[in-house]
PDB file of C-alpha atoms in Angstrom:
ATOM      1  CA  UNK A 298      58.316  -3.370  50.100  1.00  0.00           C
ATOM      2  CA  UNK A 299      59.485  -7.026  49.912  1.00  0.00           C
ATOM      3  CA  UNK A 300      62.471  -8.644  48.853  1.00  0.00           C
ATOM      4  CA  UNK A 301      63.178 -12.153  47.705  1.00  0.00           C
ATOM      5  CA  UNK A 302      61.318 -14.172  49.899  1.00  0.00           C
ATOM      6  CA  UNK A 303      63.427 -15.810  52.547  1.00  0.00           C
ATOM      7  CA  UNK A 304      60.395 -18.303  53.575  1.00  0.00           C
ATOM      8  CA  UNK A 305      58.045 -20.258  51.887  1.00  0.00           C
ATOM      9  CA  UNK A 306      54.716 -18.387  52.018  1.00  0.00           C
ATOM     10  CA  UNK A 307      51.647 -20.326  51.613  1.00  0.00           C
ATOM     11  CA  UNK A 308      49.011 -19.087  48.916  1.00  0.00           C
ATOM     12  CA  UNK A 309      45.463 -20.338  47.902  1.00  0.00           C
ATOM     13  CA  UNK A 310      44.086 -19.645  44.926  1.00  0.00           C
ATOM     14  CA  UNK A 311      41.127 -20.857  42.132  1.00  0.00           C
ATOM     15  CA  UNK A 312      43.290 -19.657  39.473  1.00  0.00           C
ATOM     16  CA  UNK A 313      46.937 -18.637  37.560  1.00  0.00           C
ATOM     17  CA  UNK A 314      47.363 -15.792  35.689  1.00  0.00           C
ATOM     18  CA  UNK A 315      50.469 -15.862  33.634  1.00  0.00           C
ATOM     19  CA  UNK A 316      52.566 -12.897  32.124  1.00  0.00           C
ATOM     20  CA  UNK A 317      54.961 -13.629  29.304  1.00  0.00           C
ATOM     21  CA  UNK A 318      58.332 -11.842  28.864  1.00  0.00           C
ATOM     22  CA  UNK A 319      60.961 -12.533  31.997  1.00  0.00           C
ATOM     23  CA  UNK A 320      57.836 -13.681  33.979  1.00  0.00           C
ATOM     24  CA  UNK A 321      58.275 -17.602  32.336  1.00  0.00           C
ATOM     25  CA  UNK A 322      60.006 -16.459  29.337  1.00  0.00           C
ATOM     26  CA  UNK A 323      63.578 -14.956  29.483  1.00  0.00           C
ATOM     27  CA  UNK A 324      63.747 -12.990  25.870  1.00  0.00           C
ATOM     28  CA  UNK A 325      65.424 -10.068  27.779  1.00  0.00           C
ATOM     29  CA  UNK A 326      67.832 -10.356  24.942  1.00  0.00           C
ATOM     30  CA  UNK A 327      65.804 -10.210  22.203  1.00  0.00           C
ATOM     31  CA  UNK A 328      63.878  -6.667  24.294  1.00  0.00           C
ATOM     32  CA  UNK A 329      67.794  -5.124  24.560  1.00  0.00           C
ATOM     33  CA  UNK A 330      68.616  -5.954  20.458  1.00  0.00           C
ATOM     34  CA  UNK A 331      65.283  -4.167  19.010  1.00  0.00           C
ATOM     35  CA  UNK A 332      64.427  -1.646  21.786  1.00  0.00           C
ATOM     36  CA  UNK A 333      67.982  -0.315  21.783  1.00  0.00           C
ATOM     37  CA  UNK A 334      68.081   0.139  17.917  1.00  0.00           C
ATOM     38  CA  UNK A 335      64.142   1.937  18.241  1.00  0.00           C
ATOM     39  CA  UNK A 336      66.378   4.132  20.808  1.00  0.00           C
ATOM     40  CA  UNK A 337      69.323   5.003  18.400  1.00  0.00           C
ATOM     41  CA  UNK A 338      66.876   5.938  15.516  1.00  0.00           C
ATOM     42  CA  UNK A 339      64.974   8.202  18.558  1.00  0.00           C
ATOM     43  CA  UNK A 340      67.962   9.687  19.041  1.00  0.00           C
ATOM     44  CA  UNK A 341      67.146   8.671  23.022  1.00  0.00           C
ATOM     45  CA  UNK A 342      69.086   7.282  25.782  1.00  0.00           C
ATOM     46  CA  UNK A 343      69.212   3.334  25.213  1.00  0.00           C
ATOM     47  CA  UNK A 344      69.669   2.857  28.899  1.00  0.00           C
ATOM     48  CA  UNK A 345      66.409   5.031  30.261  1.00  0.00           C
ATOM     49  CA  UNK A 346      65.139   3.455  27.064  1.00  0.00           C
ATOM     50  CA  UNK A 347      64.862   0.029  28.900  1.00  0.00           C
ATOM     51  CA  UNK A 348      63.844   1.001  32.169  1.00  0.00           C
ATOM     52  CA  UNK A 349      60.762   1.552  31.462  1.00  0.00           C
ATOM     53  CA  UNK A 350      60.117  -0.989  28.582  1.00  0.00           C
ATOM     54  CA  UNK A 351      58.758  -4.012  29.876  1.00  0.00           C
ATOM     55  CA  UNK A 352      55.494  -5.227  30.528  1.00  0.00           C
ATOM     56  CA  UNK A 353      53.962  -2.162  28.180  1.00  0.00           C
ATOM     57  CA  UNK A 354      52.830  -2.518  24.876  1.00  0.00           C
ATOM     58  CA  UNK A 355      54.563  -0.973  22.267  1.00  0.00           C
ATOM     59  CA  UNK A 356      53.222   1.596  21.698  1.00  0.00           C
ATOM     60  CA  UNK A 357      52.370   2.851  25.389  1.00  0.00           C
ATOM     61  CA  UNK A 358      55.993   2.286  25.889  1.00  0.00           C
ATOM     62  CA  UNK A 359      56.876   5.234  23.329  1.00  0.00           C
ATOM     63  CA  UNK A 360      54.125   7.387  24.451  1.00  0.00           C
ATOM     64  CA  UNK A 361      55.870   7.559  27.430  1.00  0.00           C
ATOM     65  CA  UNK A 362      59.135   8.062  26.061  1.00  0.00           C
ATOM     66  CA  UNK A 363      57.961  10.343  23.741  1.00  0.00           C
ATOM     67  CA  UNK A 364      55.249  12.021  24.864  1.00  0.00           C
ATOM     68  CA  UNK A 365      54.009  14.624  21.888  1.00  0.00           C
ATOM     69  CA  UNK A 366      54.355  12.243  19.690  1.00  0.00           C
ATOM     70  CA  UNK A 367      51.483  11.659  17.634  1.00  0.00           C
ATOM     71  CA  UNK A 368      49.845   8.458  18.452  1.00  0.00           C
ATOM     72  CA  UNK A 369      49.705   6.887  14.845  1.00  0.00           C
ATOM     73  CA  UNK A 370      53.582   6.832  14.936  1.00  0.00           C
ATOM     74  CA  UNK A 371      53.664   4.774  17.507  1.00  0.00           C
ATOM     75  CA  UNK A 372      51.117   1.999  16.489  1.00  0.00           C
ATOM     76  CA  UNK A 373      53.200   2.336  13.343  1.00  0.00           C
ATOM     77  CA  UNK A 374      56.605   1.055  15.022  1.00  0.00           C
ATOM     78  CA  UNK A 375      54.673  -0.947  17.077  1.00  0.00           C
ATOM     79  CA  UNK A 376      53.666  -3.029  14.508  1.00  0.00           C
ATOM     80  CA  UNK A 377      57.188  -3.027  13.174  1.00  0.00           C
ATOM     81  CA  UNK A 378      59.242  -3.638  16.032  1.00  0.00           C
ATOM     82  CA  UNK A 379      56.211  -6.862  16.370  1.00  0.00           C
ATOM     83  CA  UNK A 380      57.467  -8.223  13.257  1.00  0.00           C
ATOM     84  CA  UNK A 381      60.865  -7.936  14.269  1.00  0.00           C
ATOM     85  CA  UNK A 382      60.804 -10.026  17.684  1.00  0.00           C
ATOM     86  CA  UNK A 383      58.913 -12.340  16.605  1.00  0.00           C
ATOM     87  CA  UNK A 384      61.355 -13.381  13.804  1.00  0.00           C
ATOM     88  CA  UNK A 385      64.305 -13.126  15.847  1.00  0.00           C
ATOM     89  CA  UNK A 386      64.478 -16.031  18.947  1.00  0.00           C
ATOM     90  CA  UNK A 387      67.529 -15.917  19.621  1.00  0.00           C
ATOM     91  CA  UNK A 388      68.892 -16.135  22.989  1.00  0.00           C
ATOM     92  CA  UNK A 389      64.564 -16.306  23.863  1.00  0.00           C
ATOM     93  CA  UNK A 390      64.802 -19.150  26.951  1.00  0.00           C
ATOM     94  CA  UNK A 391      62.867 -20.520  29.733  1.00  0.00           C
ATOM     95  CA  UNK A 392      63.128 -18.616  33.434  1.00  0.00           C
ATOM     96  CA  UNK A 393      64.344 -21.428  35.852  1.00  0.00           C
ATOM     97  CA  UNK A 394      62.255 -23.191  36.791  1.00  0.00           C
ATOM     98  CA  UNK A 395      59.232 -22.486  34.149  1.00  0.00           C
ATOM     99  CA  UNK A 396      59.430 -25.896  32.167  1.00  0.00           C
ATOM    100  CA  UNK A 397      58.192 -28.094  35.539  1.00  0.00           C
ATOM    101  CA  UNK A 398      56.102 -25.064  37.154  1.00  0.00           C
ATOM    102  CA  UNK A 399      53.832 -25.337  33.804  1.00  0.00           C
ATOM    103  CA  UNK A 400      54.520 -28.861  33.840  1.00  0.00           C
ATOM    104  CA  UNK A 401      52.180 -28.912  37.714  1.00  0.00           C
ATOM    105  CA  UNK A 402      50.437 -26.182  35.489  1.00  0.00           C
ATOM    106  CA  UNK A 403      48.162 -28.921  33.393  1.00  0.00           C
ATOM    107  CA  UNK A 404      44.722 -29.602  34.288  1.00  0.00           C
ATOM    108  CA  UNK A 405      44.187 -26.518  36.539  1.00  0.00           C
ATOM    109  CA  UNK A 406      43.075 -22.801  35.553  1.00  0.00           C
ATOM    110  CA  UNK A 407      45.893 -21.514  34.240  1.00  0.00           C
ATOM    111  CA  UNK A 408      45.908 -18.222  31.361  1.00  0.00           C
ATOM    112  CA  UNK A 409      48.575 -16.477  29.798  1.00  0.00           C
ATOM    113  CA  UNK A 410      48.168 -12.582  29.806  1.00  0.00           C
ATOM    114  CA  UNK A 411      51.102 -11.171  27.821  1.00  0.00           C
ATOM    115  CA  UNK A 412      51.527  -7.706  26.355  1.00  0.00           C
ATOM    116  CA  UNK A 413      52.671  -9.442  23.483  1.00  0.00           C
ATOM    117  CA  UNK A 414      50.420 -10.335  19.692  1.00  0.00           C
ATOM    118  CA  UNK A 415      49.832 -14.097  19.548  1.00  0.00           C
ATOM    119  CA  UNK A 416      51.776 -14.430  17.191  1.00  0.00           C
ATOM    120  CA  UNK A 417      55.215 -13.230  19.405  1.00  0.00           C
ATOM    121  CA  UNK A 418      53.180 -14.647  21.840  1.00  0.00           C
ATOM    122  CA  UNK A 419      53.271 -18.033  19.766  1.00  0.00           C
ATOM    123  CA  UNK A 420      57.100 -17.184  18.964  1.00  0.00           C
ATOM    124  CA  UNK A 421      58.312 -16.935  22.470  1.00  0.00           C
ATOM    125  CA  UNK A 422      56.945 -19.885  23.875  1.00  0.00           C
ATOM    126  CA  UNK A 423      57.986 -22.098  21.432  1.00  0.00           C
ATOM    127  CA  UNK A 424      61.415 -20.905  21.100  1.00  0.00           C
ATOM    128  CA  UNK A 425      61.125 -21.806  25.341  1.00  0.00           C
ATOM    129  CA  UNK A 426      59.570 -25.161  24.754  1.00  0.00           C
ATOM    130  CA  UNK A 427      56.884 -24.001  26.853  1.00  0.00           C
ATOM    131  CA  UNK A 428      53.443 -25.684  26.172  1.00  0.00           C
ATOM    132  CA  UNK A 429      51.198 -22.286  25.255  1.00  0.00           C
ATOM    133  CA  UNK A 430      48.160 -21.993  27.710  1.00  0.00           C
ATOM    134  CA  UNK A 431      44.159 -23.058  26.484  1.00  0.00           C
ATOM    135  CA  UNK A 432      43.298 -19.022  27.669  1.00  0.00           C
ATOM    136  CA  UNK A 433      45.578 -16.816  26.237  1.00  0.00           C
ATOM    137  CA  UNK A 434      44.718 -12.958  26.800  1.00  0.00           C
ATOM    138  CA  UNK A 435      47.483 -11.287  24.508  1.00  0.00           C
ATOM    139  CA  UNK A 436      47.950  -7.399  23.365  1.00  0.00           C
ATOM    140  CA  UNK A 437      44.543  -7.794  20.774  1.00  0.00           C
ATOM    141  CA  UNK A 438      42.161  -9.099  23.043  1.00  0.00           C
ATOM    142  CA  UNK A 439      42.488  -6.276  24.956  1.00  0.00           C
ATOM    143  CA  UNK A 440      41.646  -2.090  24.688  1.00  0.00           C
ATOM    144  CA  UNK A 441      44.565  -0.382  26.837  1.00  0.00           C
ATOM    145  CA  UNK A 442      48.408  -1.859  28.233  1.00  0.00           C
ATOM    146  CA  UNK A 443      48.695  -2.529  31.128  1.00  0.00           C
ATOM    147  CA  UNK A 444      49.113  -1.542  33.797  1.00  0.00           C
ATOM    148  CA  UNK A 445      45.542  -0.817  33.028  1.00  0.00           C
ATOM    149  CA  UNK A 446      44.058  -4.511  34.622  1.00  0.00           C
ATOM    150  CA  UNK A 447      41.836  -5.095  31.365  1.00  0.00           C
ATOM    151  CA  UNK A 448      43.930  -8.057  30.792  1.00  0.00           C
ATOM    152  CA  UNK A 449      43.863  -9.078  34.041  1.00  0.00           C
ATOM    153  CA  UNK A 450      40.113  -9.268  34.416  1.00  0.00           C
ATOM    154  CA  UNK A 451      40.068 -10.535  30.711  1.00  0.00           C
ATOM    155  CA  UNK A 452      42.077 -13.366  31.387  1.00  0.00           C
ATOM    156  CA  UNK A 453      39.923 -13.931  34.891  1.00  0.00           C
ATOM    157  CA  UNK A 454      36.814 -14.019  33.748  1.00  0.00           C
ATOM    158  CA  UNK A 455      37.693 -16.239  30.413  1.00  0.00           C
ATOM    159  CA  UNK A 456      38.009 -18.698  32.868  1.00  0.00           C
ATOM    160  CA  UNK A 457      35.361 -18.203  35.394  1.00  0.00           C
ATOM    161  CA  UNK A 458      36.623 -17.135  38.339  1.00  0.00           C
ATOM    162  CA  UNK A 459      36.330 -13.859  40.506  1.00  0.00           C
ATOM    163  CA  UNK A 460      39.343 -11.789  40.592  1.00  0.00           C
ATOM    164  CA  UNK A 461      39.635 -12.339  44.127  1.00  0.00           C
ATOM    165  CA  UNK A 462      39.977 -15.684  43.588  1.00  0.00           C
ATOM    166  CA  UNK A 463      43.022 -15.219  41.205  1.00  0.00           C
ATOM    167  CA  UNK A 464      47.013 -15.113  41.914  1.00  0.00           C
ATOM    168  CA  UNK A 465      48.960 -13.305  38.875  1.00  0.00           C
ATOM    169  CA  UNK A 466      53.084 -13.923  38.211  1.00  0.00           C
ATOM    170  CA  UNK A 467      54.587 -10.788  36.857  1.00  0.00           C
ATOM    171  CA  UNK A 468      57.899  -9.602  36.570  1.00  0.00           C
ATOM    172  CA  UNK A 469      57.722  -5.418  35.802  1.00  0.00           C
ATOM    173  CA  UNK A 470      56.427  -2.422  37.356  1.00  0.00           C
ATOM    174  CA  UNK A 471      53.860  -2.036  34.804  1.00  0.00           C
ATOM    175  CA  UNK A 472      52.794  -5.996  34.972  1.00  0.00           C
ATOM    176  CA  UNK A 473      52.678  -5.586  39.518  1.00  0.00           C
ATOM    177  CA  UNK A 474      50.572  -2.741  39.044  1.00  0.00           C
ATOM    178  CA  UNK A 475      48.018  -4.133  36.247  1.00  0.00           C
ATOM    179  CA  UNK A 476      47.573  -7.227  38.831  1.00  0.00           C
ATOM    180  CA  UNK A 477      46.640  -4.871  41.568  1.00  0.00           C
ATOM    181  CA  UNK A 478      44.574  -2.843  40.360  1.00  0.00           C
ATOM    182  CA  UNK A 479      42.113  -6.214  39.014  1.00  0.00           C
ATOM    183  CA  UNK A 480      42.553  -6.923  43.145  1.00  0.00           C
ATOM    184  CA  UNK A 481      44.543  -9.985  42.666  1.00  0.00           C
ATOM    185  CA  UNK A 482      47.107 -11.190  44.377  1.00  0.00           C
ATOM    186  CA  UNK A 483      50.762 -11.004  42.405  1.00  0.00           C
ATOM    187  CA  UNK A 484      53.889 -12.859  43.172  1.00  0.00           C
ATOM    188  CA  UNK A 485      56.743 -11.171  41.662  1.00  0.00           C
ATOM    189  CA  UNK A 486      59.309 -13.104  39.366  1.00  0.00           C
ATOM    190  CA  UNK A 487      62.776 -11.867  38.505  1.00  0.00           C
ATOM    191  CA  UNK A 488      65.935  -9.357  39.491  1.00  0.00           C
ATOM    192  CA  UNK A 489      62.916  -6.434  38.848  1.00  0.00           C
ATOM    193  CA  UNK A 490      60.016  -7.431  40.364  1.00  0.00           C
ATOM    194  CA  UNK A 491      60.629  -7.350  44.287  1.00  0.00           C
ATOM    195  CA  UNK A 492      60.995  -2.929  44.326  1.00  0.00           C
ATOM    196  CA  UNK A 493      57.333  -2.888  42.572  1.00  0.00           C
ATOM    197  CA  UNK A 494      55.057  -4.406  46.154  1.00  0.00           C
ATOM    198  CA  UNK A 495      54.324  -7.754  44.870  1.00  0.00           C
ATOM    199  CA  UNK A 496      52.653  -9.856  47.574  1.00  0.00           C
ATOM    200  CA  UNK A 497      55.605 -11.842  47.359  1.00  0.00           C
ATOM    201  CA  UNK A 498      58.735 -11.903  45.447  1.00  0.00           C
ATOM    202  CA  UNK A 499      60.979 -14.746  44.039  1.00  0.00           C
ATOM    203  CA  UNK A 500      64.420 -14.208  41.883  1.00  0.00           C
ATOM    204  CA  UNK A 501      62.591 -17.376  39.351  1.00  0.00           C
ATOM    205  CA  UNK A 502      60.328 -19.622  39.414  1.00  0.00           C
ATOM    206  CA  UNK A 503      62.153 -22.899  41.188  1.00  0.00           C
ATOM    207  CA  UNK A 504      61.325 -21.404  44.057  1.00  0.00           C
ATOM    208  CA  UNK A 505      57.125 -21.799  43.645  1.00  0.00           C
ATOM    209  CA  UNK A 506      55.655 -25.047  43.705  1.00  0.00           C
ATOM    210  CA  UNK A 507      52.359 -26.124  42.943  1.00  0.00           C
ATOM    211  CA  UNK A 508      49.754 -28.294  43.820  1.00  0.00           C
ATOM    212  CA  UNK A 509      46.519 -29.244  43.781  1.00  0.00           C
ATOM    213  CA  UNK A 510      43.896 -28.614  46.657  1.00  0.00           C
ATOM    214  CA  UNK A 511      41.690 -30.929  48.042  1.00  0.00           C
ATOM    215  CA  UNK A 512      39.154 -28.366  47.310  1.00  0.00           C
ATOM    216  CA  UNK A 513      39.541 -28.675  43.680  1.00  0.00           C
ATOM    217  CA  UNK A 514      41.783 -25.378  44.057  1.00  0.00           C
ATOM    218  CA  UNK A 515      45.513 -24.432  43.806  1.00  0.00           C
ATOM    219  CA  UNK A 516      48.220 -24.541  47.221  1.00  0.00           C
ATOM    220  CA  UNK A 517      51.522 -22.296  45.975  1.00  0.00           C
ATOM    221  CA  UNK A 518      54.351 -22.340  47.931  1.00  0.00           C
ATOM    222  CA  UNK A 519      56.120 -19.381  46.745  1.00  0.00           C
ATOM    223  CA  UNK A 520      59.883 -19.356  48.863  1.00  0.00           C
ATOM    224  CA  UNK A 521      62.232 -21.176  50.702  1.00  0.00           C
TER     225      UNK A 521
END
């Protein structure tokens, strides 16, 4: 199990696939407010709920927490939660190093692959002052939530690359599992990531350098 990288790891890629929440955008304050409120409504321990909310679409989180609950109620609550989260951007900020990281990706193949829907992605990226990638795989784009690999495979296909040519940036257990299941290498970002088996992990994006490789690919220097 990798710890936070003490030395620099070099990765070669043709495309990068980026999770949003916890990876390039720090939205923990909003997530905690909304999910603690939902936990209270359901009579659940908020601390236990917060252990599983990251990375999945809301309905999938609810199904994990309340396995006997009718799925239509989860989808109904999910719609309500998305509306509340989209309207609440207080405390939404870029992850450390994210502005420079995203600027370095301009002109290089990359996509956003997020469990947020389109409206929430636009709200949070805007609040964090980060550019939205041209290629975006959001909740509306997939039939299954992370840890299913569908989103990452769709992102790779839309960019025109094989899974083995892509590197995923993720923060959560569900997201890292999805990237691995897609057959991609995974850079774990932030305090949650290292425990879930990414290929390499960093505290934030200040520890990642992006360069255009001479062959037209992407050179990543991670760690240090």
